[in-house]
C-alpha cells in the first residue's frame, strides 16, 4: 500500500521563542535550524523578520537547508495595499522560499480586535496571499482562532480558508490558538472542513497544550485528513506550549495506524538522534531536561519495581512500548530500597559488572543501599553514585586520589562602586600517587559574577588532578538539586548533582550531610570518580577513551 506523505512544520524558532524566559541568540537559532534540518523536518519557521533584531539577523545568517525555510508575518493591514505594507515588506525581504501569514478566522476577533468588517478582513487575506504567490514564494495561511471561530460562525471561518486557497496558498493551517479545543472536537471539525471542500492535502494543524492534549489534537487532525503538522521541539511555546514534536515524530513513525499509512521526512536512522536534539535545545536554554518526557526523557525507560525489572531481563517488550535505542534513549534500572536482585544484577550489568545469581555480594549491596537510604541517600536518581557503592562492595573501586581536606569561604561586602557583592573561594588538597596537590579557585563567571561555593569547590577539584586531569577537562555541572530530608535544627541535606561531558554522557551523583557544602562535596567527588572509571586506564591513568577512539 502506498503511504501518504505527511509534512512536518517546526516553529521552535518563532512560536517556541514565545515561551516565558526564552530568547534565542542568532547563533543559537542557526544551531537549532541545522539540527532540525538534519533530523528531517520539511519546514523550518525562522521567525518574524522586522519584528525584532534577532529574527532579522537570523534570516541574514540562515544556513542552507533541505527543509523549506519559512518567514512568518501577518496579512496586510486594512487601508493599504500589500505592496505598500512595510510590515509585510520586511517579511518578504527575508528572501525565504515560503512565507506563512497569520490572519483572523474568527468573526469576533475581526470586528473587535481588528475593528474592521468581515469583507475587509477577507480582502486582506486575498491580497496578501496573492502578493506572496506573485513573487514566486510558497504561501501558507495560519487561520488564527480557527476552531473557536468555526464554532461561532462556521461559514465565515471556511470563507477565510477558501479565500487563501483561491489566491494560491499551498497550505491553510487550522490554529487552536487558545488551546482549549479537545481532540474529539478537532477530529470532528477537521472532518467537516474537508467535507465542505477544503482538500486535506492542503490542510495543516497547529495546536497548543493548554489542556495537555496538543499532541492528541494534532494526531486527531491527521486521522481526520490534515496532512501538515506544526509543532515545536520539547513542546516550547507561549503559556503551556505547542504540540511537542519530540513526541509527535516517533509516534507518527512508529505507532499504528500512522506508521503504516503515512510517510514523514524523518527516517529510522535520523530518529536515533532525537534525544540528542532534544537535549541540545535544553542545553541552549540552560534548563534541566524533563525526565518524564515521553520518548526522550531520562526516565522514559526506567524500571524501578523489582517485578518489572525481572520481566525486562526476560523480554524488554513486557514493560517497554519501543526499544529505547530507536530514539537514541537508554534503559535505566534505578536502585532504591524497593529493589530486588533482578534490578540489581541488571543495573550492575549495565555498568559492566558481572555478578552471578546468588552471589552473597548482591545481598550485601542491597543491604547497604537500604541502610544508606535510611540515612537520607536516594539512589534511584543517582545511578553513578550507586555504581560506585556497588564497586566498593565488590572490591572493584579504584582509588584514583584521596581527598585530604578542603575549605570554602564566602565573603559578602561592598565593592568599589558601593554595590553589595559576594565572593566564594575554595581550597582543596588531594593526594595522588603519594604526592599532595593543593588547588585554589574562586567562583566567578565570565562577567565577574559569583557562582557560589559549590561551583568554587567544583572548579578547585578540577583544577589539577595530576595524571587524571585530561580525563575530566570536558566535564561540567549541569544541575544541582537540594532537598532537606529531616526538619528542625538536626536537618539532613541531600544534594544531587547532574554532570555532563564532551561525549554527551550525563550522570547523577548524591551526597548527604547536615552541612550542604559537605553534601555537595561528596556528590562532586562521586561525579569525578565515575568519570575517571569511564575514561581512564586504572593502572596507568592514561585517557583510555582517546586510545580507543571513543
JSON list of C-alpha atoms in Angstrom, two decimals, residues 24 113 130 135 149 353 424 473-474:
[
{"chain": "A", "resi": 24, "resn": "UNK", "atom": "CA", "xyz": [17.46, 32.77, 21.35]},
{"chain": "A", "resi": 113, "resn": "UNK", "atom": "CA", "xyz": [-9.63, 43.09, 17.86]},
{"chain": "A", "resi": 130, "resn": "UNK", "atom": "CA", "xyz": [-1.72, 36.80, -3.96]},
{"chain": "A", "resi": 135, "resn": "UNK", "atom": "CA", "xyz": [6.73, 36.78, -6.19]},
{"chain": "A", "resi": 149, "resn": "UNK", "atom": "CA", "xyz": [-14.26, 30.93, 15.03]},
{"chain": "A", "resi": 353, "resn": "UNK", "atom": "CA", "xyz": [29.94, -5.56, 36.34]},
{"chain": "A", "resi": 424, "resn": "UNK", "atom": "CA", "xyz": [33.37, 32.41, 47.07]},
{"chain": "A", "resi": 473, "resn": "UNK", "atom": "CA", "xyz": [38.71, 18.60, 31.35]},
{"chain": "A", "resi": 474, "resn": "UNK", "atom": "CA", "xyz": [35.49, 18.15, 29.35]}
]
